[in-house]
Amino acid sequence: MKLIDQHTKTIMEGCKLRARDAGLRFEDESLEYIVTNRDLIELSPKVMIPTLYDYWVHDVEVLKERGKYELYPGNPYETVINTRPAISFYNDNNPDWLNVMIFYHVIGHIDFFQNNLYFRHTWDYDFNGEALSDKRAIAKLRSERGRWVDYVIEFARGIDNLVGYHGLLSKIFSAPDSGISEKVDYYFDIYLQDIAKANISKYIKELERYNTSVKEDPAMGEQSFFSQVDQGHPEFASLFKKHQEAKKQKPQDLLEFILEHSKMLGREENQWMLMVIQIIRKTGLFFQPQIRTKIMNEGWASYWHENLYMQDDRISGHEVDFARVNAGVTAMPRVGLNPYALGMRLFYFLEEIAEKGRISWEYQHLADAGRRKDYDAKTGKGRDFIFKARENFSDFTFIHSFVDQDFVTANKLFVADKRLNQQKMVWEYYVKSRSADDYREMLMASLYHPPCIEVDEEKTKQKGLYLIHRFEGKPLLAEYIPNTMLGIEYLWGGPVQLETMEVVATPQAPRMPAMPGIVASQTDAPKPRELKWQRVRYTMEDRKLSKKVL
Amino acid sequence: MHSKLSKIYRNLNKVGLTAEQEEKILLELNDDRTHDTPIIDGRMAVVTTDEGRIRLLNLYDYHDLMTLQAMAQPRGSYVSHIRSIDELLEKDRQREKDGFPRKIRVGKMIKPGKAGKGKVVVVPTTVEEKFIHDPNFTAQEEGQGGSGDGEEGEVIGEQPVRDPDEAGAGGPGQGEGGQHEMESSAYDLGKILTEQFELPNLQDKGKKRSLTRYTYDMTDRNRGSGQVLDKKATLKEIVETNIHLGNIPDIDDIDPSRFIISPRDRIYRVLSKEKDFEAQAVVFFLRDYSGSMAGKATELVVTQHVLIYSWLLYQYANQVESRFILHDTEAKEVEDFYTYYNSRVAGGTQVFSAYEMVNHIVKEENLAADCNIYVFHGTDGDDWDTEGKKAVPALKEMLGYVSRVGVTIAEHAGSSQNDTEVERYLKKSGLLEKFPNLLRLDTINESTDEPRLIEGIKRLIS
């Protein structure tokens, strides 16, 4: 890989100036590299991070077809990576006018990486540098421990999609200190309500008592309040202490739980494994926001490359070339989902409705279609609003909040489905629904969503690690369960159990026998199969898997 | 087709069926699929819409490098990373010694060559297992995104169920294969299986008969003496000699009478020994492609057959003749592995049809006299002929001449274990005990992985 030449770098710097003027915010430094096909072969298994640790699976053809994105949340062919400085990759024969467009797109991504709050945990360090030191650490361990390092990497990677990303975010963004102590919070929010089960009058009485004692003596009021509590409820102090400890120690996810409680990892000679697992966990967390903001991130970058390109004075004469390339990127496909097109249209749509003041109670409750159509409060806040949206939303919340009937109708969107036409032997794609609710549901269903698997600490105390899959209407891929559990068993150093739901195998209800001479009707949608679910428990013990229906 | 099936069904019904059997049969009977070569999954398919052809992409299939910069997905070979497949497999064997299951799979056929019979493209692959939601679970059909005009219900595009352009897809009924390829002939795969996976060597390679016969033919050439003068070759030599001698002053006006002829210029054809290769073994692959075989069962059976096929090719040093027979209620011979591998499931099941066809072929072509005959049969164990009234006698006849019959039953998840119709009547017939060297049965279930398949092969052939 080599850096782009000075001429091209000057173009990039010019793009940065114009982007800043338009309101984008990003760090000054960035690195741009030319990549060849050969570089890509090496980079794409490493999710475009040049310094990612080595692992043999990266070198083998991996069967990614099944559940590809659920297994690999990183984008294997990303143009720009979220490092400090941000690194971006280019084809070596792009003409200047095309580079201008790509640079604006890349700047859009960098702005998104550095401002969207879902990336907050990646802001304070350079992942590229950290990955390099991790890579060296793993290489060193490998020279000492040989293949066992790869086993630990493998098993840890087996559960790296279960990292507690949202837990991490909520820790970062926990409510700011309001001057009320933890003890008071616990007393009123948890103790009185859940443990003492106080009725409302008692609750209010306590609240008043607290307020008066603090008012009377701002410095010592709280203490005197609690001294009285201790008299009435002698168990309160110890309960509070327990609560504090539990809160502090609660591991975020399965990997962290294993790190803290595994007997196997606790042994002196296995201490090195901790480092490997921590590296895997950190890497997993790093890639989480990327896949959860695909539509927004691409939409935001497309919005800006389109806007800034058209205003750029350096590219005159290439408007038609640009239009052709841009249409290829941002056109809505007749069938299929294009995140560039969808995200960009959502940002344009939001800008317009915010500009017209339609994100308001007043507009939402307007019933008159004519008045809705002409509603325009001329707020001048359109741009501001989309900047806020890029800061505070992820794909899930973005779609949930803003894909409404106005948007779906304005962009002529619909849910398409396919059915078999037996006479022509083709799959026919047809317009299934133009309702915003259906469209939103379809979008939600196509978003990345790893299963939620939690540790049951109580049951873990009885017989080995006890995992519970929080069921969301979809079973786990049964084929992958044995080897994943085998890995967990190794890391845990004892038996592992997993509770989940499975479909009871029932043959499909027989249809009416086909009558000779009568063609089966083709418009009938096949009736959804009725499913019976059963709760099952997998147990992995001594590398042997067994299953029990509960 | 259906009326014929219905007739079989009515006949069966007269004899009497249990409710469970009837349900299974009805399921296959009312199946409206047809056998044909590859199907394409909805994903990544090319759809011809009213606005032109588009490749159907998922939300996460879009990448900046491809979309914005029009870069092709990188293509590379393994050689750039891994020194050899042997090294990879060596590593994998070490894994097994360490007590973990093997992770490299070799039985995945990416592009079955339609041309050369022995050509199988094999890519070593692996999978990183994690807990994920089952992507094939279709309780809620979610549909696709779309945009543009059209009333609800209006058809906007179509995609052929069978697309000639997409032939050679990634497996029995799978999407596109990977872009990296490592070619390996089936022979090499057989070698890998034998050496790396420790499949047994065949003890009796049929040495009773001579491996090669010689025929005599006038194919070799000899200078100076021999039986028949090769005029053309001789003339060439003479011209060459004369050019060297400077005896041809003008090439446009050659006078042959002035040629100087050396005795060494005369080229003769001589009688010589020729090896005549003769197939030593005939292998029949029988595959149940009835409707009930849909999905994993077929994948397992064909994967196992790819492996057996490769192993036998290696064992018999390429001198294997293979015959491929597909059966539902009727048996049909297909000419190459490609069709065998890719034909789609549909229809009902009558196992005896395939067995009778093998008997018929063997008798007709008098194969039993000259060859070792192997028969491998893959099924899910359902059979409309629930008692095996016709299958068992046909099998008995077969056992009279074969070297080995290997039956693989891929049980469906959720059905009771070791209790399929085929397994039941095989056991009941007592043939398994009577001919332990000739008839082998291997029962696998849907969660079987490749190491287990290879294990199964050992059971079938050892």
JSON list of C-alpha atoms in Angstrom, two decimals, chain B residues 55-181:
[
{"chain": "B", "resi": 55, "resn": "ARG", "atom": "CA", "xyz": [-29.07, -8.39, -9.04]},
{"chain": "B", "resi": 56, "resn": "LEU", "atom": "CA", "xyz": [-31.00, -8.76, -5.86]},
{"chain": "B", "resi": 57, "resn": "LEU", "atom": "CA", "xyz": [-28.93, -7.42, -2.98]},
{"chain": "B", "resi": 58, "resn": "ASN", "atom": "CA", "xyz": [-29.36, -7.40, 0.71]},
{"chain": "B", "resi": 59, "resn": "LEU", "atom": "CA", "xyz": [-28.89, -4.31, 2.86]},
{"chain": "B", "resi": 60, "resn": "TYR", "atom": "CA", "xyz": [-25.43, -5.40, 3.91]},
{"chain": "B", "resi": 61, "resn": "ASP", "atom": "CA", "xyz": [-24.28, -6.55, 0.47]},
{"chain": "B", "resi": 62, "resn": "TYR", "atom": "CA", "xyz": [-23.41, -3.00, -0.49]},
{"chain": "B", "resi": 63, "resn": "HIS", "atom": "CA", "xyz": [-19.81, -1.97, 0.08]},
{"chain": "B", "resi": 64, "resn": "ASP", "atom": "CA", "xyz": [-18.18, 1.36, -0.66]},
{"chain": "B", "resi": 65, "resn": "LEU", "atom": "CA", "xyz": [-15.27, -0.09, -2.58]},
{"chain": "B", "resi": 66, "resn": "MET", "atom": "CA", "xyz": [-17.54, -1.91, -4.98]},
{"chain": "B", "resi": 67, "resn": "THR", "atom": "CA", "xyz": [-20.37, 0.56, -5.17]},
{"chain": "B", "resi": 68, "resn": "LEU", "atom": "CA", "xyz": [-18.44, 3.80, -5.28]},
{"chain": "B", "resi": 69, "resn": "GLN", "atom": "CA", "xyz": [-15.16, 2.85, -6.83]},
{"chain": "B", "resi": 70, "resn": "ALA", "atom": "CA", "xyz": [-16.40, -0.02, -8.95]},
{"chain": "B", "resi": 71, "resn": "MET", "atom": "CA", "xyz": [-13.62, -2.26, -7.70]},
{"chain": "B", "resi": 72, "resn": "ALA", "atom": "CA", "xyz": [-14.06, -5.93, -8.32]},
{"chain": "B", "resi": 73, "resn": "GLN", "atom": "CA", "xyz": [-14.17, -8.29, -5.39]},
{"chain": "B", "resi": 74, "resn": "PRO", "atom": "CA", "xyz": [-10.63, -9.46, -4.98]},
{"chain": "B", "resi": 75, "resn": "ARG", "atom": "CA", "xyz": [-9.84, -12.79, -6.47]},
{"chain": "B", "resi": 76, "resn": "GLY", "atom": "CA", "xyz": [-6.93, -14.73, -5.24]},
{"chain": "B", "resi": 77, "resn": "SER", "atom": "CA", "xyz": [-5.71, -18.18, -4.79]},
{"chain": "B", "resi": 78, "resn": "TYR", "atom": "CA", "xyz": [-4.81, -19.93, -1.63]},
{"chain": "B", "resi": 79, "resn": "VAL", "atom": "CA", "xyz": [-1.24, -20.16, -2.66]},
{"chain": "B", "resi": 80, "resn": "SER", "atom": "CA", "xyz": [-0.71, -16.59, -1.63]},
{"chain": "B", "resi": 81, "resn": "HIS", "atom": "CA", "xyz": [-1.58, -17.47, 1.92]},
{"chain": "B", "resi": 82, "resn": "ILE", "atom": "CA", "xyz": [-1.26, -21.10, 2.58]},
{"chain": "B", "resi": 83, "resn": "ARG", "atom": "CA", "xyz": [1.54, -23.16, 1.31]},
{"chain": "B", "resi": 84, "resn": "SER", "atom": "CA", "xyz": [-0.55, -26.18, 0.62]},
{"chain": "B", "resi": 85, "resn": "ILE", "atom": "CA", "xyz": [-3.71, -27.96, 1.46]},
{"chain": "B", "resi": 86, "resn": "ASP", "atom": "CA", "xyz": [-1.54, -30.59, 3.08]},
{"chain": "B", "resi": 87, "resn": "GLU", "atom": "CA", "xyz": [-0.29, -28.09, 5.60]},
{"chain": "B", "resi": 88, "resn": "LEU", "atom": "CA", "xyz": [-3.84, -27.08, 6.36]},
{"chain": "B", "resi": 89, "resn": "LEU", "atom": "CA", "xyz": [-4.90, -30.65, 6.83]},
{"chain": "B", "resi": 90, "resn": "GLU", "atom": "CA", "xyz": [-1.89, -31.44, 8.95]},
{"chain": "B", "resi": 91, "resn": "LYS", "atom": "CA", "xyz": [-2.98, -28.65, 11.25]},
{"chain": "B", "resi": 92, "resn": "ASP", "atom": "CA", "xyz": [-6.45, -30.10, 11.28]},
{"chain": "B", "resi": 93, "resn": "ARG", "atom": "CA", "xyz": [-5.22, -33.53, 12.20]},
{"chain": "B", "resi": 94, "resn": "GLN", "atom": "CA", "xyz": [-3.36, -32.02, 15.10]},
{"chain": "B", "resi": 95, "resn": "ARG", "atom": "CA", "xyz": [-6.67, -30.52, 16.19]},
{"chain": "B", "resi": 96, "resn": "GLU", "atom": "CA", "xyz": [-8.19, -33.94, 16.32]},
{"chain": "B", "resi": 97, "resn": "LYS", "atom": "CA", "xyz": [-5.32, -35.17, 18.45]},
{"chain": "B", "resi": 98, "resn": "ASP", "atom": "CA", "xyz": [-5.93, -32.27, 20.81]},
{"chain": "B", "resi": 99, "resn": "GLY", "atom": "CA", "xyz": [-9.48, -33.46, 21.22]},
{"chain": "B", "resi": 100, "resn": "PHE", "atom": "CA", "xyz": [-11.35, -30.94, 19.11]},
{"chain": "B", "resi": 101, "resn": "PRO", "atom": "CA", "xyz": [-13.41, -31.79, 16.06]},
{"chain": "B", "resi": 102, "resn": "ARG", "atom": "CA", "xyz": [-11.85, -31.15, 12.68]},
{"chain": "B", "resi": 103, "resn": "LYS", "atom": "CA", "xyz": [-12.64, -27.85, 11.12]},
{"chain": "B", "resi": 104, "resn": "ILE", "atom": "CA", "xyz": [-11.49, -28.06, 7.52]},
{"chain": "B", "resi": 105, "resn": "ARG", "atom": "CA", "xyz": [-14.07, -29.40, 5.12]},
{"chain": "B", "resi": 106, "resn": "VAL", "atom": "CA", "xyz": [-13.14, -30.83, 1.79]},
{"chain": "B", "resi": 107, "resn": "GLY", "atom": "CA", "xyz": [-16.38, -32.37, 0.58]},
{"chain": "B", "resi": 108, "resn": "LYS", "atom": "CA", "xyz": [-17.87, -29.18, -0.66]},
{"chain": "B", "resi": 109, "resn": "MET", "atom": "CA", "xyz": [-18.08, -29.25, -4.38]},
{"chain": "B", "resi": 110, "resn": "ILE", "atom": "CA", "xyz": [-18.02, -25.75, -5.70]},
{"chain": "B", "resi": 111, "resn": "LYS", "atom": "CA", "xyz": [-18.25, -26.25, -9.41]},
{"chain": "B", "resi": 112, "resn": "PRO", "atom": "CA", "xyz": [-18.92, -29.75, -10.56]},
{"chain": "B", "resi": 113, "resn": "GLY", "atom": "CA", "xyz": [-17.41, -29.94, -13.98]},
{"chain": "B", "resi": 114, "resn": "LYS", "atom": "CA", "xyz": [-19.90, -30.95, -16.57]},
{"chain": "B", "resi": 115, "resn": "ALA", "atom": "CA", "xyz": [-17.20, -31.94, -18.98]},
{"chain": "B", "resi": 116, "resn": "GLY", "atom": "CA", "xyz": [-14.50, -34.17, -17.55]},
{"chain": "B", "resi": 117, "resn": "LYS", "atom": "CA", "xyz": [-16.02, -36.84, -15.40]},
{"chain": "B", "resi": 118, "resn": "GLY", "atom": "CA", "xyz": [-13.15, -37.01, -12.97]},
{"chain": "B", "resi": 119, "resn": "LYS", "atom": "CA", "xyz": [-13.08, -33.27, -12.52]},
{"chain": "B", "resi": 120, "resn": "VAL", "atom": "CA", "xyz": [-14.33, -32.02, -9.23]},
{"chain": "B", "resi": 121, "resn": "VAL", "atom": "CA", "xyz": [-13.42, -28.61, -7.97]},
{"chain": "B", "resi": 122, "resn": "VAL", "atom": "CA", "xyz": [-12.80, -28.75, -4.30]},
{"chain": "B", "resi": 123, "resn": "VAL", "atom": "CA", "xyz": [-12.11, -25.84, -2.02]},
{"chain": "B", "resi": 124, "resn": "PRO", "atom": "CA", "xyz": [-11.01, -26.37, 1.53]},
{"chain": "B", "resi": 125, "resn": "THR", "atom": "CA", "xyz": [-13.52, -24.44, 3.56]},
{"chain": "B", "resi": 126, "resn": "THR", "atom": "CA", "xyz": [-14.31, -23.79, 7.13]},
{"chain": "B", "resi": 127, "resn": "VAL", "atom": "CA", "xyz": [-16.99, -22.16, 9.20]},
{"chain": "B", "resi": 128, "resn": "GLU", "atom": "CA", "xyz": [-16.73, -20.09, 12.32]},
{"chain": "B", "resi": 129, "resn": "GLU", "atom": "CA", "xyz": [-19.63, -21.23, 14.40]},
{"chain": "B", "resi": 130, "resn": "LYS", "atom": "CA", "xyz": [-21.41, -18.78, 16.64]},
{"chain": "B", "resi": 131, "resn": "PHE", "atom": "CA", "xyz": [-24.81, -18.55, 18.21]},
{"chain": "B", "resi": 132, "resn": "ILE", "atom": "CA", "xyz": [-26.91, -16.89, 15.54]},
{"chain": "B", "resi": 133, "resn": "HIS", "atom": "CA", "xyz": [-30.55, -16.88, 14.60]},
{"chain": "B", "resi": 134, "resn": "ASP", "atom": "CA", "xyz": [-31.37, -19.49, 12.02]},
{"chain": "B", "resi": 135, "resn": "PRO", "atom": "CA", "xyz": [-31.36, -17.59, 8.73]},
{"chain": "B", "resi": 136, "resn": "ASN", "atom": "CA", "xyz": [-33.45, -20.23, 7.03]},
{"chain": "B", "resi": 137, "resn": "PHE", "atom": "CA", "xyz": [-36.22, -19.91, 9.52]},
{"chain": "B", "resi": 138, "resn": "THR", "atom": "CA", "xyz": [-39.13, -18.57, 7.60]},
{"chain": "B", "resi": 139, "resn": "ALA", "atom": "CA", "xyz": [-41.93, -18.43, 10.12]},
{"chain": "B", "resi": 140, "resn": "GLN", "atom": "CA", "xyz": [-42.50, -14.86, 9.12]},
{"chain": "B", "resi": 141, "resn": "GLU", "atom": "CA", "xyz": [-41.92, -14.23, 5.44]},
{"chain": "B", "resi": 142, "resn": "GLU", "atom": "CA", "xyz": [-40.61, -10.73, 5.57]},
{"chain": "B", "resi": 143, "resn": "GLY", "atom": "CA", "xyz": [-40.33, -9.92, 1.92]},
{"chain": "B", "resi": 144, "resn": "GLN", "atom": "CA", "xyz": [-38.04, -7.52, 0.15]},
{"chain": "B", "resi": 145, "resn": "GLY", "atom": "CA", "xyz": [-37.76, -3.82, -0.29]},
{"chain": "B", "resi": 146, "resn": "GLY", "atom": "CA", "xyz": [-38.98, -2.27, -3.50]},
{"chain": "B", "resi": 147, "resn": "SER", "atom": "CA", "xyz": [-39.71, 1.09, -5.04]},
{"chain": "B", "resi": 148, "resn": "GLY", "atom": "CA", "xyz": [-41.55, 2.60, -7.97]},
{"chain": "B", "resi": 149, "resn": "ASP", "atom": "CA", "xyz": [-45.03, 2.35, -9.45]},
{"chain": "B", "resi": 150, "resn": "GLY", "atom": "CA", "xyz": [-47.46, -0.50, -9.27]},
{"chain": "B", "resi": 151, "resn": "GLU", "atom": "CA", "xyz": [-50.65, -1.45, -7.48]},
{"chain": "B", "resi": 152, "resn": "GLU", "atom": "CA", "xyz": [-50.56, -3.88, -4.59]},
{"chain": "B", "resi": 153, "resn": "GLY", "atom": "CA", "xyz": [-50.54, -7.36, -6.05]},
{"chain": "B", "resi": 154, "resn": "GLU", "atom": "CA", "xyz": [-49.06, -6.26, -9.36]},
{"chain": "B", "resi": 155, "resn": "VAL", "atom": "CA", "xyz": [-46.23, -8.38, -10.71]},
{"chain": "B", "resi": 156, "resn": "ILE", "atom": "CA", "xyz": [-43.14, -6.29, -11.28]},
{"chain": "B", "resi": 157, "resn": "GLY", "atom": "CA", "xyz": [-40.48, -8.80, -12.11]},
{"chain": "B", "resi": 158, "resn": "GLU", "atom": "CA", "xyz": [-39.60, -12.41, -12.41]},
{"chain": "B", "resi": 159, "resn": "GLN", "atom": "CA", "xyz": [-36.72, -14.70, -11.92]},
{"chain": "B", "resi": 160, "resn": "PRO", "atom": "CA", "xyz": [-36.53, -18.08, -13.60]},
{"chain": "B", "resi": 161, "resn": "VAL", "atom": "CA", "xyz": [-36.61, -21.00, -11.24]},
{"chain": "B", "resi": 162, "resn": "ARG", "atom": "CA", "xyz": [-34.00, -22.61, -13.41]},
{"chain": "B", "resi": 163, "resn": "ASP", "atom": "CA", "xyz": [-31.54, -20.19, -14.90]},
{"chain": "B", "resi": 164, "resn": "PRO", "atom": "CA", "xyz": [-29.16, -21.51, -17.53]},
{"chain": "B", "resi": 165, "resn": "ASP", "atom": "CA", "xyz": [-26.69, -18.69, -16.90]},
{"chain": "B", "resi": 166, "resn": "GLU", "atom": "CA", "xyz": [-26.34, -19.60, -13.32]},
{"chain": "B", "resi": 167, "resn": "ALA", "atom": "CA", "xyz": [-25.48, -23.21, -13.81]},
{"chain": "B", "resi": 168, "resn": "GLY", "atom": "CA", "xyz": [-22.76, -24.62, -11.69]},
{"chain": "B", "resi": 169, "resn": "ALA", "atom": "CA", "xyz": [-23.93, -23.13, -8.47]},
{"chain": "B", "resi": 170, "resn": "GLY", "atom": "CA", "xyz": [-22.45, -23.83, -5.09]},
{"chain": "B", "resi": 171, "resn": "GLY", "atom": "CA", "xyz": [-23.96, -27.15, -4.27]},
{"chain": "B", "resi": 172, "resn": "PRO", "atom": "CA", "xyz": [-27.16, -29.05, -4.29]},
{"chain": "B", "resi": 173, "resn": "GLY", "atom": "CA", "xyz": [-29.60, -26.22, -4.49]},
{"chain": "B", "resi": 174, "resn": "GLN", "atom": "CA", "xyz": [-27.32, -23.51, -3.18]},
{"chain": "B", "resi": 175, "resn": "GLY", "atom": "CA", "xyz": [-26.46, -20.03, -4.28]},
{"chain": "B", "resi": 176, "resn": "GLU", "atom": "CA", "xyz": [-23.35, -18.92, -6.02]},
{"chain": "B", "resi": 177, "resn": "GLY", "atom": "CA", "xyz": [-20.10, -20.54, -5.16]},
{"chain": "B", "resi": 178, "resn": "GLY", "atom": "CA", "xyz": [-17.15, -18.74, -3.73]},
{"chain": "B", "resi": 179, "resn": "GLN", "atom": "CA", "xyz": [-14.89, -16.81, -5.98]},
{"chain": "B", "resi": 180, "resn": "HIS", "atom": "CA", "xyz": [-11.68, -18.42, -4.90]},
{"chain": "B", "resi": 181, "resn": "GLU", "atom": "CA", "xyz": [-11.04, -21.74, -6.44]}
]
